[in-house]
PDB file of C-alpha atoms in Angstrom:
ATOM      1  CA  GLN B   1      20.875  14.418   6.614  1.00 67.00           C
ATOM      2  CA  LYS B   2      18.820  11.242   6.945  1.00 78.00           C
ATOM      3  CA  GLU B   3      15.722  10.949   4.787  1.00 89.00           C
ATOM      4  CA  VAL B   4      13.481  10.331   7.811  1.00 94.00           C
ATOM      5  CA  GLU B   5      14.180  11.602  11.319  1.00 95.00           C
ATOM      6  CA  GLN B   6      12.360  10.348  14.397  1.00 95.00           C
ATOM      7  CA  ASP B   7      13.183  10.987  18.055  1.00 90.00           C
ATOM      8  CA  PRO B   8      13.877   7.566  19.633  1.00 88.00           C
ATOM      9  CA  GLY B   9      12.596   8.619  23.067  1.00 88.00           C
ATOM     10  CA  PRO B  10      11.737   7.035  25.402  1.00 94.00           C
ATOM     11  CA  LEU B  11       8.608   9.097  25.890  1.00 95.00           C
ATOM     12  CA  SER B  12       6.740   8.526  29.161  1.00 96.00           C
ATOM     13  CA  VAL B  13       3.255   9.917  29.723  1.00 96.00           C
ATOM     14  CA  PRO B  14       0.525   9.232  32.306  1.00 97.00           C
ATOM     15  CA  GLU B  15      -2.479   7.116  31.385  1.00 97.00           C
ATOM     16  CA  GLY B  16      -5.254   9.157  29.798  1.00 97.00           C
ATOM     17  CA  ALA B  17      -2.940  11.819  28.369  1.00 97.00           C
ATOM     18  CA  ILE B  18      -2.775  12.809  24.715  1.00 97.00           C
ATOM     19  CA  VAL B  19       0.386  11.528  23.062  1.00 97.00           C
ATOM     20  CA  SER B  20       2.068  13.306  20.164  1.00 97.00           C
ATOM     21  CA  LEU B  21       4.614  11.419  18.041  1.00 97.00           C
ATOM     22  CA  ASN B  22       6.438  13.107  15.177  1.00 97.00           C
ATOM     23  CA  CYS B  23       8.699  12.582  12.203  1.00 97.00           C
ATOM     24  CA  THR B  24      10.409  14.932   9.812  1.00 97.00           C
ATOM     25  CA  TYR B  25      11.626  14.076   6.337  1.00 95.00           C
ATOM     26  CA  SER B  26      13.854  15.631   3.737  1.00 94.00           C
ATOM     27  CA  ASN B  27      12.660  14.090   0.456  1.00 90.00           C
ATOM     28  CA  SER B  28       9.790  16.196  -0.911  1.00 89.00           C
ATOM     29  CA  ALA B  29       8.927  13.340  -3.305  1.00 87.00           C
ATOM     30  CA  PHE B  30       7.466  11.296  -0.451  1.00 89.00           C
ATOM     31  CA  GLN B  31       3.727  11.103  -0.924  1.00 86.00           C
ATOM     32  CA  TYR B  32       2.594   8.117   1.113  1.00 89.00           C
ATOM     33  CA  PHE B  33       2.852   8.145   4.901  1.00 94.00           C
ATOM     34  CA  MET B  34       2.324   5.360   7.402  1.00 94.00           C
ATOM     35  CA  TRP B  35       2.478   4.711  11.122  1.00 96.00           C
ATOM     36  CA  TYR B  36       3.311   1.312  12.562  1.00 96.00           C
ATOM     37  CA  ARG B  37       3.174   0.068  16.142  1.00 97.00           C
ATOM     38  CA  GLN B  38       5.706  -2.527  17.235  1.00 96.00           C
ATOM     39  CA  TYR B  39       5.520  -4.390  20.518  1.00 95.00           C
ATOM     40  CA  SER B  40       8.685  -5.885  21.951  1.00 90.00           C
ATOM     41  CA  ARG B  41       9.892  -8.915  19.981  1.00 84.00           C
ATOM     42  CA  LYS B  42       7.024  -8.638  17.481  1.00 89.00           C
ATOM     43  CA  GLY B  43       6.697  -7.467  13.889  1.00 93.00           C
ATOM     44  CA  PRO B  44       5.380  -3.959  13.115  1.00 95.00           C
ATOM     45  CA  GLU B  45       1.597  -3.573  12.885  1.00 94.00           C
ATOM     46  CA  LEU B  46       0.158  -1.092  10.383  1.00 91.00           C
ATOM     47  CA  LEU B  47      -1.882   1.508  12.278  1.00 94.00           C
ATOM     48  CA  MET B  48      -2.669   4.177   9.718  1.00 91.00           C
ATOM     49  CA  TYR B  49      -1.700   5.310   6.255  1.00 88.00           C
ATOM     50  CA  THR B  50      -2.435   8.406   4.230  1.00 88.00           C
ATOM     51  CA  TYR B  51      -1.244  10.027   1.036  1.00 83.00           C
ATOM     52  CA  SER B  52      -2.529  13.535   1.438  1.00 80.00           C
ATOM     53  CA  SER B  53      -1.905  16.518   3.634  1.00 86.00           C
ATOM     54  CA  GLY B  54      -4.307  17.066   6.495  1.00 88.00           C
ATOM     55  CA  ASN B  55      -5.740  14.845   9.188  1.00 91.00           C
ATOM     56  CA  LYS B  56      -6.991  11.282   9.173  1.00 92.00           C
ATOM     57  CA  GLU B  57      -8.759   9.871  12.209  1.00 94.00           C
ATOM     58  CA  ASP B  58      -9.311   6.273  13.279  1.00 94.00           C
ATOM     59  CA  GLY B  59     -10.688   5.752  16.748  1.00 96.00           C
ATOM     60  CA  ARG B  60      -8.249   7.155  19.299  1.00 97.00           C
ATOM     61  CA  PHE B  61      -5.593   7.711  16.621  1.00 97.00           C
ATOM     62  CA  THR B  62      -5.169  10.774  14.382  1.00 96.00           C
ATOM     63  CA  ALA B  63      -2.503  10.993  11.694  1.00 96.00           C
ATOM     64  CA  GLN B  64      -1.507  14.451  10.501  1.00 96.00           C
ATOM     65  CA  VAL B  65       0.597  15.306   7.461  1.00 95.00           C
ATOM     66  CA  ASP B  66       2.075  18.732   6.673  1.00 94.00           C
ATOM     67  CA  LYS B  67       3.862  18.407   3.341  1.00 92.00           C
ATOM     68  CA  SER B  68       4.888  22.061   3.263  1.00 92.00           C
ATOM     69  CA  SER B  69       6.883  21.551   6.477  1.00 94.00           C
ATOM     70  CA  LYS B  70       7.818  17.924   5.700  1.00 94.00           C
ATOM     71  CA  TYR B  71       6.414  16.960   9.086  1.00 94.00           C
ATOM     72  CA  ILE B  72       4.057  14.163  10.111  1.00 96.00           C
ATOM     73  CA  SER B  73       2.446  13.404  13.449  1.00 97.00           C
ATOM     74  CA  LEU B  74       0.484  10.693  15.177  1.00 97.00           C
ATOM     75  CA  PHE B  75      -1.785  11.657  18.069  1.00 97.00           C
ATOM     76  CA  ILE B  76      -3.134   9.121  20.537  1.00 97.00           C
ATOM     77  CA  ARG B  77      -6.070  10.229  22.676  1.00 97.00           C
ATOM     78  CA  ASP B  78      -6.972   8.711  26.033  1.00 97.00           C
ATOM     79  CA  SER B  79      -3.714   6.770  26.102  1.00 97.00           C
ATOM     80  CA  GLN B  80      -3.753   3.324  27.702  1.00 97.00           C
ATOM     81  CA  PRO B  81      -0.956   1.178  29.167  1.00 96.00           C
ATOM     82  CA  SER B  82      -1.560  -1.213  26.241  1.00 96.00           C
ATOM     83  CA  ASP B  83      -0.393   1.592  23.915  1.00 97.00           C
ATOM     84  CA  SER B  84       3.119   1.175  25.322  1.00 97.00           C
ATOM     85  CA  ALA B  85       5.192   0.152  22.315  1.00 97.00           C
ATOM     86  CA  THR B  86       7.577   1.520  19.711  1.00 97.00           C
ATOM     87  CA  TYR B  87       5.913   3.644  17.044  1.00 98.00           C
ATOM     88  CA  LEU B  88       7.531   3.748  13.616  1.00 97.00           C
ATOM     89  CA  CYS B  89       6.800   6.285  10.934  1.00 97.00           C
ATOM     90  CA  ALA B  90       7.339   5.199   7.333  1.00 95.00           C
ATOM     91  CA  MET B  91       6.982   6.843   3.970  1.00 92.00           C
ATOM     92  CA  GLY B  92       7.261   6.173   0.268  1.00 87.00           C
ATOM     93  CA  ILE B  93       6.741   7.585  -3.198  1.00 81.00           C
ATOM     94  CA  LEU B  94       3.621   6.811  -5.236  1.00 69.00           C
ATOM     95  CA  ASN B  95       5.452   4.494  -7.589  1.00 66.00           C
ATOM     96  CA  ARG B  96       5.007   0.811  -6.930  1.00 55.00           C
ATOM     97  CA  ASP B  97       8.661   0.100  -7.562  1.00 58.00           C
ATOM     98  CA  ASP B  98       9.866   2.351  -4.761  1.00 61.00           C
ATOM     99  CA  LYS B  99      10.775   1.123  -1.333  1.00 74.00           C
ATOM    100  CA  ILE B 100       9.450   2.310   2.008  1.00 85.00           C
ATOM    101  CA  ILE B 101      11.750   4.281   4.295  1.00 91.00           C
ATOM    102  CA  PHE B 102      11.266   3.862   8.042  1.00 94.00           C
ATOM    103  CA  GLY B 103      12.178   6.124  10.920  1.00 96.00           C
ATOM    104  CA  LYS B 104      14.092   4.656  13.862  1.00 95.00           C
ATOM    105  CA  GLY B 105      10.964   4.486  15.990  1.00 96.00           C
ATOM    106  CA  THR B 106       9.905   6.223  19.223  1.00 97.00           C
ATOM    107  CA  ARG B 107       9.594   4.129  22.382  1.00 96.00           C
ATOM    108  CA  LEU B 108       6.425   5.101  24.247  1.00 97.00           C
ATOM    109  CA  HIS B 109       5.630   4.223  27.865  1.00 97.00           C
ATOM    110  CA  ILE B 110       2.154   4.876  29.243  1.00 97.00           C
ATOM    111  CA  LEU B 111       2.321   5.028  33.018  1.00 95.00           C
ATOM    112  CA  PRO B 112      -0.705   3.578  34.887  1.00 92.00           C
TER     113      PRO B 112
ATOM    114  CA  ASP W   1      -7.463 -15.799   7.695  1.00 63.00           C
ATOM    115  CA  ALA W   2      -3.809 -16.426   8.451  1.00 74.00           C
ATOM    116  CA  GLY W   3      -1.576 -13.418   8.489  1.00 92.00           C
ATOM    117  CA  VAL W   4       2.049 -13.355   7.446  1.00 96.00           C
ATOM    118  CA  THR W   5       4.002 -16.258   8.890  1.00 96.00           C
ATOM    119  CA  GLN W   6       7.767 -16.656   9.173  1.00 97.00           C
ATOM    120  CA  SER W   7      10.051 -19.489  10.137  1.00 97.00           C
ATOM    121  CA  PRO W   8      12.069 -20.165  12.116  1.00 97.00           C
ATOM    122  CA  THR W   9      11.374 -17.867  15.063  1.00 96.00           C
ATOM    123  CA  HIS W  10      14.948 -17.826  16.287  1.00 96.00           C
ATOM    124  CA  LEU W  11      18.205 -18.947  14.777  1.00 96.00           C
ATOM    125  CA  ILE W  12      21.808 -19.005  15.964  1.00 98.00           C
ATOM    126  CA  LYS W  13      24.569 -19.315  13.385  1.00 98.00           C
ATOM    127  CA  THR W  14      28.340 -19.012  13.301  1.00 98.00           C
ATOM    128  CA  ARG W  15      30.301 -16.497  11.233  1.00 98.00           C
ATOM    129  CA  GLY W  16      30.827 -17.701   7.688  1.00 98.00           C
ATOM    130  CA  GLN W  17      27.799 -19.966   7.657  1.00 98.00           C
ATOM    131  CA  GLN W  18      24.764 -19.623   5.418  1.00 98.00           C
ATOM    132  CA  VAL W  19      21.146 -19.204   6.495  1.00 98.00           C
ATOM    133  CA  THR W  20      17.715 -19.484   4.852  1.00 98.00           C
ATOM    134  CA  LEU W  21      14.651 -17.761   6.251  1.00 98.00           C
ATOM    135  CA  ARG W  22      11.108 -18.444   5.060  1.00 98.00           C
ATOM    136  CA  CYS W  23       7.949 -16.386   4.705  1.00 98.00           C
ATOM    137  CA  SER W  24       4.359 -17.120   3.766  1.00 98.00           C
ATOM    138  CA  PRO W  25       2.357 -14.033   2.788  1.00 97.00           C
ATOM    139  CA  LYS W  26      -1.094 -13.081   3.983  1.00 94.00           C
ATOM    140  CA  SER W  27      -3.894 -14.732   2.007  1.00 93.00           C
ATOM    141  CA  GLY W  28      -4.614 -12.768  -1.166  1.00 91.00           C
ATOM    142  CA  HIS W  29      -1.220 -11.051  -1.232  1.00 93.00           C
ATOM    143  CA  ASP W  30       1.233 -11.562  -4.077  1.00 93.00           C
ATOM    144  CA  THR W  31       4.148  -9.298  -3.174  1.00 93.00           C
ATOM    145  CA  VAL W  32       6.759 -10.001  -0.511  1.00 95.00           C
ATOM    146  CA  SER W  33       9.308  -7.569   0.899  1.00 94.00           C
ATOM    147  CA  TRP W  34      12.150  -8.371   3.267  1.00 96.00           C
ATOM    148  CA  TYR W  35      13.560  -6.029   5.900  1.00 96.00           C
ATOM    149  CA  GLN W  36      16.437  -6.144   8.384  1.00 97.00           C
ATOM    150  CA  GLN W  37      15.853  -4.511  11.755  1.00 96.00           C
ATOM    151  CA  ALA W  38      18.862  -4.039  14.005  1.00 95.00           C
ATOM    152  CA  LEU W  39      18.297  -3.432  17.701  1.00 91.00           C
ATOM    153  CA  GLY W  40      16.982   0.078  18.323  1.00 89.00           C
ATOM    154  CA  GLN W  41      16.629   0.842  14.623  1.00 92.00           C
ATOM    155  CA  GLY W  42      13.807   0.972  12.136  1.00 94.00           C
ATOM    156  CA  PRO W  43      13.471  -1.755   9.483  1.00 95.00           C
ATOM    157  CA  GLN W  44      15.846  -1.428   6.539  1.00 95.00           C
ATOM    158  CA  PHE W  45      14.562  -2.547   3.142  1.00 93.00           C
ATOM    159  CA  ILE W  46      16.467  -5.491   1.641  1.00 95.00           C
ATOM    160  CA  PHE W  47      14.442  -6.371  -1.461  1.00 94.00           C
ATOM    161  CA  GLN W  48      10.969  -7.009  -2.825  1.00 92.00           C
ATOM    162  CA  TYR W  49       9.648  -9.932  -4.866  1.00 94.00           C
ATOM    163  CA  TYR W  50       6.713  -9.956  -7.242  1.00 92.00           C
ATOM    164  CA  GLU W  51       5.878 -12.549  -9.890  1.00 92.00           C
ATOM    165  CA  GLU W  52       8.880 -14.602  -8.727  1.00 94.00           C
ATOM    166  CA  GLU W  53      11.322 -11.831  -9.608  1.00 94.00           C
ATOM    167  CA  GLU W  54      13.274  -9.302  -7.554  1.00 93.00           C
ATOM    168  CA  ARG W  55      11.594  -6.007  -8.329  1.00 88.00           C
ATOM    169  CA  GLN W  56      13.456  -3.583  -6.070  1.00 86.00           C
ATOM    170  CA  ARG W  57      16.573  -3.808  -3.918  1.00 91.00           C
ATOM    171  CA  GLY W  58      17.965  -1.768  -1.049  1.00 91.00           C
ATOM    172  CA  ASN W  59      21.604  -1.176  -0.149  1.00 92.00           C
ATOM    173  CA  PHE W  60      22.520  -4.711   0.790  1.00 96.00           C
ATOM    174  CA  PRO W  61      25.417  -6.768  -0.610  1.00 97.00           C
ATOM    175  CA  ASP W  62      25.002  -9.715  -2.927  1.00 96.00           C
ATOM    176  CA  ARG W  63      25.418 -12.033   0.060  1.00 98.00           C
ATOM    177  CA  PHE W  64      21.720 -11.371   0.533  1.00 98.00           C
ATOM    178  CA  SER W  65      19.596 -13.155  -2.035  1.00 97.00           C
ATOM    179  CA  GLY W  66      16.032 -14.303  -2.264  1.00 97.00           C
ATOM    180  CA  HIS W  67      13.457 -16.295  -4.082  1.00 97.00           C
ATOM    181  CA  GLN W  68       9.708 -16.259  -4.543  1.00 97.00           C
ATOM    182  CA  PHE W  69       7.746 -19.399  -5.330  1.00 97.00           C
ATOM    183  CA  PRO W  70       4.627 -19.782  -7.487  1.00 97.00           C
ATOM    184  CA  ASN W  71       2.467 -19.865  -4.325  1.00 96.00           C
ATOM    185  CA  TYR W  72       3.914 -16.397  -3.449  1.00 96.00           C
ATOM    186  CA  SER W  73       5.901 -17.651  -0.464  1.00 97.00           C
ATOM    187  CA  SER W  74       9.475 -16.438  -0.280  1.00 98.00           C
ATOM    188  CA  GLU W  75      12.926 -17.236   1.062  1.00 98.00           C
ATOM    189  CA  LEU W  76      15.749 -14.979   2.153  1.00 98.00           C
ATOM    190  CA  ASN W  77      19.256 -16.421   1.932  1.00 98.00           C
ATOM    191  CA  VAL W  78      22.307 -14.884   3.532  1.00 98.00           C
ATOM    192  CA  ASN W  79      25.767 -16.282   2.725  1.00 97.00           C
ATOM    193  CA  ALA W  80      29.072 -15.837   4.550  1.00 98.00           C
ATOM    194  CA  LEU W  81      27.400 -14.542   7.695  1.00 98.00           C
ATOM    195  CA  LEU W  82      29.000 -11.658   9.575  1.00 98.00           C
ATOM    196  CA  LEU W  83      28.489 -10.645  13.192  1.00 97.00           C
ATOM    197  CA  GLY W  84      26.759  -7.511  11.883  1.00 97.00           C
ATOM    198  CA  ASP W  85      24.071  -9.623  10.258  1.00 98.00           C
ATOM    199  CA  SER W  86      22.602 -10.295  13.699  1.00 97.00           C
ATOM    200  CA  ALA W  87      19.145  -8.708  13.585  1.00 97.00           C
ATOM    201  CA  LEU W  88      15.416  -9.297  13.355  1.00 97.00           C
ATOM    202  CA  TYR W  89      14.505 -10.197   9.779  1.00 98.00           C
ATOM    203  CA  LEU W  90      11.018  -9.167   8.838  1.00 97.00           C
ATOM    204  CA  CYS W  91       8.883 -10.253   5.946  1.00 97.00           C
ATOM    205  CA  ALA W  92       6.021  -8.046   4.773  1.00 94.00           C
ATOM    206  CA  SER W  93       3.342  -8.913   2.249  1.00 94.00           C
ATOM    207  CA  SER W  94       1.110  -6.704   0.129  1.00 90.00           C
ATOM    208  CA  SER W  95      -1.163  -6.867  -2.888  1.00 88.00           C
ATOM    209  CA  ASN W  96       0.114  -5.455  -6.147  1.00 79.00           C
ATOM    210  CA  ARG W  97      -3.499  -4.877  -7.180  1.00 72.00           C
ATOM    211  CA  VAL W  98      -4.054  -2.476  -4.289  1.00 69.00           C
ATOM    212  CA  SER W  99      -0.870  -0.833  -3.135  1.00 65.00           C
ATOM    213  CA  SER W 100       2.547  -2.164  -2.249  1.00 64.00           C
ATOM    214  CA  TYR W 101       2.611   0.370   0.595  1.00 73.00           C
ATOM    215  CA  GLU W 102      -0.121  -1.308   2.603  1.00 82.00           C
ATOM    216  CA  GLN W 103       2.310  -3.864   3.903  1.00 88.00           C
ATOM    217  CA  TYR W 104       1.561  -6.340   6.644  1.00 91.00           C
ATOM    218  CA  PHE W 105       4.466  -7.720   8.613  1.00 94.00           C
ATOM    219  CA  GLY W 106       5.157 -11.118  10.035  1.00 96.00           C
ATOM    220  CA  PRO W 107       6.561 -11.670  13.542  1.00 95.00           C
ATOM    221  CA  GLY W 108      10.107 -11.876  12.234  1.00 97.00           C
ATOM    222  CA  THR W 109      13.026 -14.256  12.568  1.00 97.00           C
ATOM    223  CA  ARG W 110      15.649 -13.272  15.118  1.00 97.00           C
ATOM    224  CA  LEU W 111      19.078 -14.222  13.789  1.00 98.00           C
ATOM    225  CA  THR W 112      22.086 -14.267  16.067  1.00 97.00           C
ATOM    226  CA  VAL W 113      25.529 -14.684  14.516  1.00 98.00           C
ATOM    227  CA  THR W 114      28.311 -15.702  16.895  1.00 97.00           C
TER     228      THR W 114
END
């Protein structure tokens, strides 16, 4: 079983819809959770990070962490065509010597 | 404020050759991590440099080596290139004073091995 599982998609939704992106993980030691957005042929861009269970909101984006289920989500409200990209979840352990583990990424297409 | 920069943008090499990729971290950052991203995959951690020393390493062979300079910039060297080394190589910088998890990525170097 991989440490981080993420459905590669592609996921296509109409403009204005709410998008739900998810990852599951197997290592209960993970404490720090991040979401990155990556446009084609670009480096990943840090969207949100959190190290606690619950919700964290930033504009149209909400990150949700459920440590009991080892499940994290990213919600995008009022989706725009410019949100079309690959979204990568990533996680690590609260020890500065530990590396970050990434999911494979979910390709998202917002249809105008 | 310049973000993370990488050079070159693209590179084509032949099997068996050696390659050096370069990274300049975001202003104020002192830690550099390198990742390999194959097509359709998430980034895979290669190693991290802090205070000019390799602090953490992923599951990559010794053909992959690196260096960090006093100005915090870094190089990734890959020897005896294989076709499977073709990928996007990403550099990410962070501040050890804050958190090494708040990493900011550069645009990457796309390496093609023929």
